[in-house]
Coordinates of C-alpha atoms and ligand atoms in Angstrom, one line a residue:
X1212 CA -46.0 17.7 -29.9
X1213 CA -46.5 17.1 -33.5
X1214 CA -45.5 19.8 -35.9
X1215 CA -48.3 22.1 -37.2
X1216 CA -47.9 20.5 -40.6
X1217 CA -48.2 17.0 -39.2
X1218 CA -51.3 18.1 -37.1
X1219 CA -53.1 19.6 -40.1
X1220 CA -52.1 16.6 -42.2
X1221 CA -53.7 14.2 -39.6
X1222 CA -56.9 16.2 -39.1
X1223 CA -57.5 16.9 -42.8
X1224 CA -56.8 13.2 -43.7
X1225 CA -59.4 12.2 -41.1
X1226 CA -61.8 14.7 -42.7
X1227 CA -61.2 13.2 -46.2
X1228 CA -62.0 9.8 -44.7
X1229 CA -65.1 10.9 -43.1
X1230 CA -66.3 12.9 -46.2
X1231 CA -65.4 10.3 -48.8
X1232 CA -64.8 6.9 -47.1
X1233 CA -61.4 7.0 -48.8
X1234 CA -58.0 6.7 -47.0
X1235 CA -55.8 9.1 -48.8
X1236 CA -53.2 11.6 -47.6
X1237 CA -54.3 15.3 -47.3
X1238 CA -50.8 16.3 -48.5
X1239 CA -50.3 19.4 -46.4
X1240 CA -47.4 21.6 -47.4
X1241 CA -46.3 25.1 -46.5
X1242 CA -48.0 27.5 -48.8
X1243 CA -45.9 28.9 -51.5
X1244 CA -47.3 32.4 -51.1
X1245 CA -48.2 33.8 -47.7
X1246 CA -51.0 35.8 -49.4
X1247 CA -53.0 32.6 -49.7
X1248 CA -52.4 31.3 -46.2
X1249 CA -49.7 29.4 -44.3
X1250 CA -50.3 25.8 -45.3
X1251 CA -52.2 24.2 -48.1
X1252 CA -53.8 20.7 -48.5
X1253 CA -53.4 19.4 -52.0
X1254 CA -54.6 15.8 -51.6
X1255 CA -58.3 16.4 -52.4
X1256 CA -58.0 16.6 -56.1
X1257 CA -56.6 13.1 -56.4
X1258 CA -59.4 11.6 -54.3
X1259 CA -62.0 13.4 -56.4
X1260 CA -60.5 12.2 -59.6
X1261 CA -60.4 8.6 -58.4
X1262 CA -64.1 8.8 -57.4
X1263 CA -65.0 10.8 -60.5
X1264 CA -66.3 13.6 -58.3
X1265 CA -66.3 17.3 -58.5
X1266 CA -63.2 18.3 -56.5
X1267 CA -64.7 21.6 -55.2
X1268 CA -67.7 19.8 -54.0
X1269 CA -65.6 17.2 -52.3
X1270 CA -63.5 19.9 -50.7
X1271 CA -66.8 21.5 -49.3
X1272 CA -67.6 18.1 -47.8
X1273 CA -64.1 17.8 -46.3
X1274 CA -64.1 21.2 -44.7
X1275 CA -67.5 20.5 -43.2
X1276 CA -65.8 17.7 -41.3
X1277 CA -63.1 19.9 -39.8
X1278 CA -63.7 20.9 -36.3
X1279 CA -62.9 24.7 -35.8
X1280 CA -62.4 24.1 -32.0
X1281 CA -59.7 21.7 -32.7
X1282 CA -57.6 23.4 -35.3
X1283 CA -55.1 26.1 -34.7
X1284 CA -56.1 27.8 -38.0
X1285 CA -58.8 29.2 -40.2
X1286 CA -59.3 27.8 -43.7
X1287 CA -60.8 28.4 -47.0
X1288 CA -61.3 26.5 -50.2
X1289 CA -59.3 27.7 -53.2
X1290 CA -58.6 26.9 -56.9
X1291 CA -59.9 23.6 -58.1
X1292 CA -60.1 22.1 -54.6
X1293 CA -57.1 23.1 -52.4
X1294 CA -57.7 24.0 -48.7
X1295 CA -55.7 27.0 -47.5
X1296 CA -55.1 27.2 -43.8
X1297 CA -54.1 30.4 -41.9
X1298 CA -52.6 30.0 -38.5
X1299 CA -54.3 31.7 -35.7
X1300 CA -52.0 34.5 -34.2
X1301 CA -53.0 33.7 -30.5
X1302 CA -52.3 30.1 -31.0
X1303 CA -49.0 31.0 -32.6
X1304 CA -48.1 33.2 -29.7
X1305 CA -48.9 30.5 -27.1
X1306 CA -47.0 27.9 -29.1
X1307 CA -43.9 30.2 -29.3
X1308 CA -44.0 30.4 -25.7
X1309 CA -44.2 26.6 -25.1
X1310 CA -41.3 26.2 -27.6
X1311 CA -39.2 28.8 -25.7
X1312 CA -39.5 26.6 -22.6
X1313 CA -38.2 23.6 -24.4
X1314 CA -34.4 22.8 -24.8
X1315 CA -35.2 21.1 -28.1
X1316 CA -37.1 24.1 -29.5
X1317 CA -40.2 22.1 -29.8
X1318 CA -38.7 19.3 -31.9
X1319 CA -39.9 15.8 -30.9
X1320 CA -37.4 12.9 -31.0
X1321 CA -38.0 10.4 -33.8
X1322 CA -40.9 8.2 -33.1
X1323 CA -38.7 5.1 -33.6
X1324 CA -35.0 5.9 -32.6
X1325 CA -32.5 3.8 -34.4
X1326 CA -28.9 2.9 -34.1
X1327 CA -27.2 4.4 -37.2
X1328 CA -23.7 4.0 -38.4
X1329 CA -22.4 6.8 -40.5
X1330 CA -19.4 6.1 -42.7
X1331 CA -17.9 9.2 -43.8
X1332 CA -14.6 11.2 -44.6
X1333 CA -12.6 8.0 -45.1
X1334 CA -9.4 9.5 -46.6
X1335 CA -6.6 7.3 -47.9
X1336 CA -3.6 7.0 -45.8
X1337 CA -0.3 8.4 -47.1
X1338 CA -2.1 10.9 -49.2
X1339 CA -3.2 14.3 -47.9
X1340 CA -6.8 15.1 -47.7
X1341 CA -7.9 17.2 -50.6
X1342 CA -11.0 19.0 -51.4
X1343 CA -12.6 15.9 -52.7
X1344 CA -12.7 14.6 -49.0
X1345 CA -14.1 17.9 -47.7
X1346 CA -17.7 17.3 -48.8
X1347 CA -17.9 13.8 -47.3
X1348 CA -16.4 15.1 -43.9
X1349 CA -18.7 18.1 -43.8
X1350 CA -21.9 16.4 -45.0
X1351 CA -21.3 13.4 -42.8
X1352 CA -20.7 15.4 -39.8
X1353 CA -23.8 17.5 -40.3
X1354 CA -26.0 14.4 -40.9
X1355 CA -24.6 12.8 -37.7
X1356 CA -25.4 15.9 -35.7
X1357 CA -29.0 16.0 -37.1
X1358 CA -29.7 12.4 -36.5
X1359 CA -28.4 12.6 -32.9
X1360 CA -30.6 15.7 -32.3
X1361 CA -33.5 13.6 -33.5
X1362 CA -32.7 11.1 -30.8
X1363 CA -31.0 8.4 -32.7
X1364 CA -27.9 6.6 -31.5
X1365 CA -25.2 7.5 -34.0
X1366 CA -21.9 5.7 -34.5
X1367 CA -19.5 7.8 -36.6
X1368 CA -16.9 5.6 -38.3
X1369 CA -13.9 6.8 -40.3
X1370 CA -13.3 3.9 -42.8
X1371 CA -9.8 4.9 -43.7
X1372 CA -8.2 3.6 -46.9
X1373 CA -5.3 2.2 -45.0
X1374 CA -4.5 -1.0 -46.9
X1375 CA -3.7 -1.8 -50.5
X1376 CA -1.3 -1.7 -53.3
X1377 CA 0.0 1.9 -52.6
X1378 CA 2.0 0.5 -49.6
X1379 CA 4.4 -1.6 -51.7
X1380 CA 5.2 1.5 -53.7
X1381 CA 5.6 3.6 -50.5
X1382 CA 7.9 1.2 -49.0
X1383 CA 10.1 1.0 -52.0
X1384 CA 9.9 4.8 -52.3
X1385 CA 10.8 5.3 -48.6
X1386 CA 13.8 3.2 -49.0
X1387 CA 15.1 4.7 -52.2
X1388 CA 13.9 8.3 -52.7
X1389 CA 13.1 9.7 -49.2
X1390 CA 14.1 13.2 -48.5
X1391 CA 14.4 13.0 -44.6
X1392 CA 14.2 16.7 -43.9
X1393 CA 11.1 17.1 -46.0
X1394 CA 9.5 14.0 -44.4
X1395 CA 10.1 15.5 -41.0
X1396 CA 8.7 18.9 -42.1
X1397 CA 5.5 17.5 -43.8
X1398 CA 5.4 13.8 -43.8
X1399 CA 2.1 13.4 -45.8
X1400 CA 3.5 15.7 -48.6
X1401 CA 6.7 13.8 -48.8
X1402 CA 4.9 10.3 -48.8
X1403 CA 2.8 11.6 -51.6
X1404 CA 5.9 12.8 -53.5
X1405 CA 7.8 9.4 -53.1
X1406 CA 4.6 7.5 -54.0
X1407 CA 4.3 9.5 -57.2
X1408 CA 8.0 9.2 -58.0
X1409 CA 7.8 5.3 -57.7
X1410 CA 4.7 5.3 -59.8
X1411 CA 6.3 7.4 -62.6
X1412 CA 9.6 5.6 -62.5
X1413 CA 8.1 2.1 -62.5
X1414 CA 6.4 2.7 -65.9
X1415 CA 9.9 2.5 -67.4
X1416 CA 11.8 0.6 -64.7
X1417 CA 10.2 -2.9 -64.5
X1418 CA 12.6 -3.9 -61.7
X1419 CA 11.3 -1.2 -59.5
X1420 CA 7.6 -2.3 -60.2
X1421 CA 8.7 -5.8 -59.2
X1422 CA 10.3 -4.6 -56.0
X1423 CA 7.1 -2.8 -55.1
X1424 CA 5.0 -5.9 -55.7
X1425 CA 7.6 -8.0 -53.6
X1426 CA 7.4 -5.5 -50.7
X1427 CA 3.6 -5.6 -50.8
X1428 CA 3.5 -9.3 -50.7
X1429 CA 6.1 -9.3 -47.7
X1430 CA 3.9 -6.7 -45.9
X1431 CA 0.8 -8.9 -46.5
X1432 CA 2.7 -11.9 -45.1
X1433 CA 3.5 -9.9 -42.0
X1434 CA 7.2 -9.2 -42.6
X1435 CA 8.4 -7.3 -39.5
X1436 CA 10.3 -4.5 -41.1
X1437 CA 7.5 -3.7 -43.6
X1438 CA 4.8 -3.9 -41.0
X1439 CA 6.8 -1.4 -38.8
X1440 CA 7.0 1.0 -41.8
X1441 CA 3.3 0.6 -42.6
X1442 CA 2.6 1.5 -38.9
X1443 CA 4.7 4.5 -39.1
X1444 CA 2.9 5.7 -42.3
X1445 CA -0.4 5.1 -40.5
X1446 CA 0.7 7.0 -37.5
X1447 CA 1.9 10.2 -39.3
X1448 CA -1.2 10.2 -41.6
X1449 CA -3.5 9.8 -38.7
X1450 CA -1.8 12.7 -36.9
X1451 CA -2.3 14.9 -39.9
X1452 CA -5.9 13.9 -40.3
X1453 CA -6.6 14.5 -36.6
X1454 CA -5.2 18.1 -36.9
X1455 CA -7.6 18.8 -39.7
X1456 CA -10.6 17.2 -37.9
X1457 CA -9.8 19.3 -34.9
X1458 CA -9.9 22.5 -37.1
X1459 CA -13.2 21.4 -38.5
X1460 CA -14.6 20.3 -35.1
X1461 CA -15.3 16.8 -36.4
X1462 CA -15.2 13.7 -34.3
X1463 CA -15.3 10.0 -34.9
X1464 CA -16.4 7.3 -32.5
X1465 CA -14.4 4.8 -34.5
X1466 CA -11.5 4.6 -36.8
X1467 CA -11.9 1.2 -38.3
X1468 CA -10.0 1.4 -41.5
X1469 CA -9.8 -1.1 -44.3
X1470 CA -6.8 -2.9 -42.7
X1471 CA -8.9 -3.7 -39.7
X1472 CA -10.9 -6.1 -41.9
X1473 CA -8.1 -7.8 -43.6
X1474 CA -8.0 -10.8 -41.3
X1475 CA -11.8 -11.5 -42.0
X1476 CA -11.7 -11.4 -45.8
X1477 CA -10.9 -14.9 -46.6
X1478 CA -13.7 -16.3 -44.5
X1479 CA -16.1 -13.7 -46.0
X1480 CA -15.2 -15.0 -49.6
X1481 CA -15.6 -18.6 -48.4
X1482 CA -19.0 -18.0 -46.8
X1483 CA -20.3 -16.2 -49.9
X1484 CA -19.1 -19.1 -52.1
X1485 CA -20.7 -21.7 -49.8
X1486 CA -24.0 -19.7 -50.0
X1487 CA -23.6 -19.7 -53.8
X1488 CA -23.7 -15.9 -53.9
X1489 CA -20.2 -15.7 -55.3
X1490 CA -18.4 -18.0 -57.9
X1491 CA -15.3 -18.3 -59.8
X1492 CA -15.2 -16.6 -63.2
X1493 CA -12.1 -16.6 -65.4
X1494 CA -9.9 -17.4 -62.2
X1495 CA -11.3 -14.5 -60.1
X1496 CA -14.2 -14.7 -57.6
X1497 CA -17.4 -12.6 -58.4
X1498 CA -20.7 -11.9 -57.0
X1499 CA -23.5 -12.7 -59.4
X1500 CA -26.6 -10.7 -60.0
X1501 CA -29.8 -11.5 -62.0
X1502 CA -28.6 -11.2 -65.5
X1503 CA -31.0 -8.7 -67.0
X1504 CA -30.4 -6.1 -64.2
X1505 CA -28.2 -3.1 -64.3
X1506 CA -26.1 -4.5 -61.5
X1507 CA -25.0 -7.5 -63.5
X1508 CA -23.3 -5.3 -66.3
X1509 CA -20.1 -4.9 -64.4
X1510 CA -18.8 -7.8 -62.4
X1511 CA -18.5 -7.3 -58.6
X1512 CA -15.1 -8.8 -57.9
X1513 CA -14.3 -10.0 -54.4
X1514 CA -11.1 -11.9 -55.1
X1515 CA -8.6 -11.4 -57.9
X1516 CA -6.9 -14.2 -59.8
X1517 CA -3.7 -13.8 -57.7
X1518 CA -5.7 -14.2 -54.5
X1519 CA -5.8 -10.5 -53.5
X1520 CA -9.0 -9.1 -52.0
X1521 CA -10.7 -5.9 -53.1
X1522 CA -12.4 -2.7 -51.8
X1523 CA -15.8 -4.6 -52.3
X1524 CA -14.6 -7.5 -50.2
X1525 CA -13.6 -5.2 -47.4
X1526 CA -17.0 -3.5 -47.6
X1527 CA -18.9 -6.7 -47.3
X1528 CA -16.8 -7.7 -44.2
X1529 CA -17.4 -4.2 -42.8
X1530 CA -21.2 -4.7 -43.1
X1531 CA -20.9 -8.1 -41.3
X1532 CA -18.7 -6.6 -38.6
X1533 CA -21.0 -3.7 -38.0
X1534 CA -24.1 -5.8 -37.9
X1535 CA -22.6 -8.0 -35.1
X1536 CA -20.9 -5.0 -33.3
X1537 CA -23.4 -2.2 -33.4
X1538 CA -26.6 -4.0 -34.4
X1539 CA -27.7 -0.9 -36.4
X1540 CA -31.0 -0.4 -38.1
X1541 CA -29.3 1.8 -40.6
X1542 CA -25.9 2.4 -42.2
X1543 CA -25.2 5.5 -44.2
X1544 CA -22.2 5.9 -46.5
X1545 CA -21.2 9.4 -47.6
X1546 CA -18.9 9.5 -50.8
X1547 CA -18.9 11.2 -54.1
X1548 CA -21.3 10.2 -56.8
X1549 CA -18.8 8.1 -58.8
X1550 CA -19.2 5.2 -56.3
X1551 CA -23.0 4.8 -56.9
X1552 CA -22.7 1.5 -58.8
X1553 CA -20.3 0.1 -56.2
X1554 CA -22.8 0.8 -53.5
X1555 CA -25.8 -0.5 -55.3
X1556 CA -23.9 -3.8 -56.0
X1557 CA -22.7 -3.9 -52.4
X1558 CA -26.2 -3.3 -50.9
X1559 CA -27.8 -6.0 -53.2
X1560 CA -25.1 -8.4 -52.2
X1561 CA -25.5 -7.7 -48.5
X1562 CA -29.3 -8.3 -48.8
X1563 CA -28.8 -11.6 -50.5
X1564 CA -26.4 -12.5 -47.8
X1565 CA -29.2 -11.9 -45.2
X1566 CA -28.5 -8.4 -43.9
X1567 CA -31.8 -6.6 -43.3
X1568 CA -30.7 -3.1 -42.0
X1569 CA -31.4 -0.2 -44.3
X1570 CA -28.4 0.7 -46.3
X1571 CA -28.1 4.2 -47.8
X1572 CA -25.6 5.8 -50.1
X1573 CA -25.6 9.5 -49.6
X1574 CA -23.6 10.8 -52.5
X1575 CA -22.5 14.2 -53.7
X1576 CA -21.3 16.0 -56.8
X1577 CA -17.9 17.7 -57.4
X1578 CA -16.6 21.1 -56.3
X1579 CA -15.8 23.1 -59.5
X1580 CA -13.4 26.0 -60.0
X1581 CA -14.3 29.3 -61.6
X1582 CA -13.8 27.6 -65.0
X1583 CA -16.5 25.1 -64.3
X1584 CA -14.0 22.2 -64.1
X1585 CA -13.1 20.2 -60.9
X1586 CA -11.2 22.7 -58.7
X1587 CA -7.4 22.6 -59.0
X1588 CA -4.4 24.7 -57.9
X1589 CA -2.8 27.0 -60.4
X1590 CA -0.3 24.2 -61.0
X1591 CA -3.1 21.8 -61.8
X1592 CA -2.9 19.9 -58.5
X1593 CA -5.8 19.0 -56.4
X1594 CA -6.3 21.7 -53.6
X1595 CA -5.3 20.4 -50.2
X1596 CA -7.8 20.8 -47.5
X1597 CA -5.4 22.5 -45.1
X1598 CA -4.5 25.1 -47.5
X1599 CA -8.1 25.8 -48.3
X1600 CA -8.8 26.2 -44.6
X1601 CA -5.8 28.5 -44.2
X1602 CA -6.9 30.7 -47.0
X1603 CA -10.5 30.8 -45.6
X1604 CA -9.2 32.1 -42.3
X1605 CA -6.8 34.5 -44.0
X1606 CA -9.5 36.0 -46.1
X1607 CA -11.9 36.2 -43.2
X1608 CA -9.3 38.0 -41.0
X1609 CA -8.9 40.7 -43.7
X1610 CA -12.6 41.3 -43.7
X1611 CA -12.9 41.4 -39.8
X1612 CA -9.9 43.8 -39.7
X1613 CA -11.7 46.1 -42.1
X1614 CA -15.1 45.9 -40.4
X1615 CA -14.2 45.8 -36.8
X1616 CA -10.6 47.3 -36.3
X1617 CA -11.2 47.8 -32.6
X1618 CA -10.9 44.0 -31.9
X1619 CA -7.8 42.8 -30.3
X1620 CA -5.5 40.5 -32.3
X1621 CA -6.7 37.5 -30.4
X1622 CA -10.4 38.4 -30.8
X1623 CA -9.8 38.9 -34.6
X1624 CA -8.1 35.5 -34.9
X1625 CA -11.1 33.8 -33.3
X1626 CA -13.6 35.7 -35.5
X1627 CA -11.4 34.8 -38.5
X1628 CA -11.5 31.2 -37.6
X1629 CA -15.1 30.9 -36.9
X1630 CA -16.2 32.8 -39.9
X1631 CA -13.6 31.4 -42.3
X1632 CA -14.3 27.7 -41.4
X1633 CA -18.0 28.3 -41.1
X1634 CA -18.1 29.9 -44.5
X1635 CA -16.3 26.9 -46.2
X1636 CA -18.7 24.5 -44.5
X1637 CA -21.8 26.4 -45.2
X1638 CA -20.9 26.9 -48.9
X1639 CA -20.9 23.1 -49.2
X1640 CA -24.0 22.4 -47.1
X1641 CA -26.3 25.0 -48.7
X1642 CA -26.0 23.3 -52.0
X1643 CA -28.2 20.5 -53.1
X1644 CA -25.6 17.8 -52.5
X1645 CA -26.2 15.8 -55.8
X1646 CA -25.3 18.9 -57.8
X1647 CA -21.8 20.0 -58.7
X1648 CA -21.1 23.5 -57.4
X1649 CA -18.7 26.3 -58.3
X1650 CA -16.5 27.4 -55.5
X1651 CA -16.1 31.2 -55.1
X1652 CA -14.4 32.9 -52.2
X1653 CA -16.4 36.1 -52.7
X1654 CA -19.7 34.4 -52.6
X1655 CA -19.0 32.3 -49.5
X1656 CA -17.6 35.1 -47.5
X1657 CA -20.2 37.7 -48.5
X1658 CA -21.8 39.3 -45.5
X1659 CA -25.2 39.3 -47.2
X1660 CA -26.8 36.6 -49.1
X1661 CA -27.2 32.9 -48.3
X1662 CA -23.8 32.6 -46.5
X1663 CA -22.5 31.6 -43.1
X1664 CA -21.3 35.0 -42.2
X1665 CA -24.8 36.5 -42.8
X1666 CA -26.3 34.0 -40.4
X1667 CA -23.5 34.4 -37.8
X1668 CA -23.8 38.1 -38.1
X1669 CA -27.5 38.0 -37.6
X1670 CA -27.0 35.9 -34.4
X1671 CA -24.4 38.3 -33.1
X1672 CA -26.6 41.3 -33.8
X1673 CA -29.4 39.8 -31.7
X1674 CA -27.0 39.1 -28.8
X1675 CA -25.9 42.7 -28.9
X1676 CA -29.5 43.9 -28.7
X1677 CA -29.8 42.1 -25.4
X1678 CA -26.5 43.5 -24.2
X1679 CA -27.4 47.1 -25.2
X1680 CA -30.7 46.9 -23.5
X1681 CA -29.3 45.5 -20.3
X1682 CA -31.3 42.3 -20.8
X1683 CA -28.3 39.9 -20.6
X1684 CA -30.1 37.7 -18.2
X1685 CA -33.5 37.8 -20.1
X1686 CA -35.5 34.7 -19.9
X1687 CA -38.9 33.9 -21.4
X1688 CA -41.4 33.4 -18.5
X1689 CA -44.1 30.8 -19.0
X1690 CA -46.8 33.3 -18.1
X1691 CA -45.5 36.4 -20.1
X1692 CA -48.0 37.9 -22.4
X1693 CA -47.3 37.1 -26.1
X1694 CA -49.2 39.1 -28.7
X1695 CA -48.2 38.8 -32.4
X1696 CA -49.9 41.8 -33.9
X1697 CA -47.7 43.0 -36.8
X1698 CA -47.4 41.0 -40.0
X1699 CA -43.6 40.8 -39.6
X1700 CA -44.0 39.4 -36.1
X1701 CA -46.3 36.7 -37.4
X1702 CA -44.3 35.9 -40.4
X1703 CA -41.2 35.4 -38.3
X1704 CA -43.1 33.3 -35.8
X1705 CA -44.5 31.1 -38.6
X1706 CA -41.0 30.6 -40.0
X1707 CA -39.8 29.2 -36.7
X1708 CA -42.6 26.7 -36.6
X1709 CA -41.3 25.1 -39.8
X1710 CA -38.0 23.9 -38.0
X1711 CA -39.5 20.5 -36.9
X1712 CA -40.7 19.7 -40.4
X1713 CA -37.4 20.7 -42.0
X1714 CA -35.5 18.3 -39.8
X1715 CA -37.9 15.5 -40.6
X1716 CA -37.5 16.1 -44.3
X1717 CA -33.8 16.4 -43.9
X1718 CA -33.7 13.0 -42.2
X1719 CA -35.7 11.5 -45.0
X1720 CA -33.6 12.9 -47.9
X1721 CA -30.2 13.5 -46.2
X1722 CA -30.2 17.0 -47.5
X1723 CA -28.6 19.6 -45.1
X1724 CA -29.4 22.4 -47.7
X1725 CA -33.0 22.2 -46.3
X1726 CA -31.8 23.3 -43.0
X1727 CA -29.5 26.0 -44.6
X1728 CA -32.5 27.4 -46.4
X1729 CA -34.6 27.4 -43.3
X1730 CA -31.9 29.4 -41.5
X1731 CA -31.4 31.8 -44.3
X1732 CA -35.2 32.4 -44.5
X1733 CA -35.3 32.8 -40.8
X1734 CA -32.5 35.4 -40.7
X1735 CA -34.2 37.2 -43.6
X1736 CA -37.6 37.3 -41.9
X1737 CA -35.8 38.5 -38.7
X1738 CA -34.2 41.4 -40.5
X1739 CA -37.5 42.4 -42.0
X1740 CA -39.0 42.4 -38.6
X1741 CA -36.1 44.2 -37.1
X1742 CA -36.2 46.9 -39.8
X1743 CA -39.9 47.6 -39.3
X1744 CA -40.1 47.5 -35.4
X1745 CA -38.0 48.6 -32.6
X1746 CA -37.2 46.3 -29.7
X1747 CA -35.5 48.4 -27.2
X1748 CA -37.7 51.3 -27.8
X1749 CA -40.8 49.3 -28.2
X1750 CA -44.0 50.2 -26.3
X1751 CA -44.1 48.5 -23.0
X1752 CA -46.9 46.0 -23.9
X1753 CA -45.1 45.1 -27.2
X1754 CA -41.7 44.6 -25.8
X1755 CA -42.0 41.1 -24.1
X1756 CA -43.2 39.7 -27.4
X1757 CA -40.4 41.2 -29.4
X1758 CA -37.8 40.1 -26.9
X1759 CA -39.2 36.6 -27.2
X1760 CA -39.0 36.8 -31.0
X1761 CA -35.3 38.0 -30.7
X1762 CA -34.3 35.3 -28.2
X1763 CA -36.0 32.6 -30.2
X1764 CA -34.5 33.7 -33.5
X1765 CA -31.1 33.6 -31.9
X1766 CA -31.7 30.1 -30.4
X1767 CA -32.8 28.7 -33.8
X1768 CA -29.8 30.3 -35.5
X1769 CA -27.4 28.9 -32.9
X1770 CA -29.0 25.4 -32.8
X1771 CA -29.4 25.3 -36.6
X1772 CA -25.9 26.3 -37.2
X1773 CA -24.6 23.9 -34.6
X1774 CA -26.4 21.1 -36.4
X1775 CA -24.5 22.1 -39.5
X1776 CA -21.2 22.0 -37.5
X1777 CA -20.9 25.8 -37.6
X1778 CA -20.1 28.0 -34.6
X1779 CA -21.5 31.2 -33.6
X1780 CA -20.1 34.2 -31.7
X1781 CA -21.6 36.6 -29.3
X1782 CA -20.0 39.6 -31.0
X1783 CA -18.4 40.0 -34.4
Ligands
LIG3076 N1 -11.5 5.6 -49.0 C1 -12.6 5.8 -50.0 C2 -12.3 6.8 -51.0 O1 -11.5 7.8 -50.7 C3 -13.9 6.0 -49.3 C4 -14.4 4.9 -48.5 C5 -15.9 5.0 -48.2 N2 -16.5 4.1 -47.3 C6 -16.7 2.7 -47.6 N3 -17.1 1.9 -46.7 N4 -16.4 2.3 -48.8 O2 -12.8 6.9 -52.0

């Protein structure tokens, strides 16, 4: 079924057409203030202006075209020519009941399901994943979950940075500076250390820098010893990444890193040259854009003077490979905002090359420390993701111990994991992704406010109502009486009906914070309802409706949190 908002939009747009002969959107949105109604149509003023007509008169003519028997709402004209709609409580009750029978909570699949590739996380091999990669991982995972829920076919792809100049340095470092014991203990940390040591030493030691270049060239020619070493670096990095993804409950369908495309790069450059999209410039090969555009300001290099290929070349080859392999209608890239120009240039080049799929760059801002600068350890190093997750669990455990000392050690560990990891993810997803945000342990672990623990707690609380009342097997029956009489009951039900529109808007804008806000508002409405009305001691004729509201709130919370990649617990 369409969402209420879509239905009101459709009917009001038809009424505008009938009243004015103009095809114009009704622009129906949830009302900002429930005092004035539940939805508001704002589109009439623009039509009146274009027709030089009095907007209130036009609004009168439009509502005269609305059919009361067809609409689930009453309405009134307000202000200069808005229409305010108020949902009918009986209709609301019946709709909730229908939703309760649906596994998808009343959300229709997308009208045109697509095949969508999502390229996210993509850390660089031989370096540990730090907080900069966390946003890509968390956001990309949430988007893939939402798109799957909407019925799309999603291919998640981890485009690892597993090829490039760092390997020459790593090979030299491995042979000259390796601390074997440290490497066995924490291979990524030791690889990072030797990489930095070679980097630092080669600024004064030209011979070392030459050796790194030689080893890289040998690797690229397929030298057996260097290839074996590169494989080893790949393997230990991959194991470390997998451990983190397991903790985060993030899965990839494909791990096609940059190295996978290496054999295709020469022919990509050749094809682009033949098509006249790329040409030599000062010895290098560049893609050219119309001169007066923003894109032309920095050259888009696809081959260097020495013949080496670049990040951009790989990305072009990747688009071609994905087009042939997955035939996607859409490819989404999730990286930080500093890569915006790269992707704009890439997308324009791909289009000229003949690729017609939709290409989207979903970018995000930085995570800041308490000082408002990009977050760092006390020693000024980037914070490692593993250490961040450890600390989240540790802090959550301390809270659980204090709140619920009766839990066994194993139960406490589970709650600490679910709450700690959930809190870190939610702190990221509740932000408008394009803004930088300040990281604060106290804020993200708070039990009230817009946090994961608040939502997880609301869920667990509802589950405990069912346990306490002996309703563990409670199920909504399709013929049960539903009567939404109290304002808190109605407000909670109305909030639930917004879920479908939130997901549609999220899919359009790639903004999971819309879903986070929906869940926060839902939990808040639930708490208001629960403070005002008893459920277990409700009068007999009111109890079924209230159990239905509880059950559906829990299902929306669980489903919504799951779409954000966050787990829930039956008890906390
Ligand atoms: N490895 C890159 C980085 O850490 C991100 C790759 C994003 N994906 C892509 N197809 N360019 O910045």
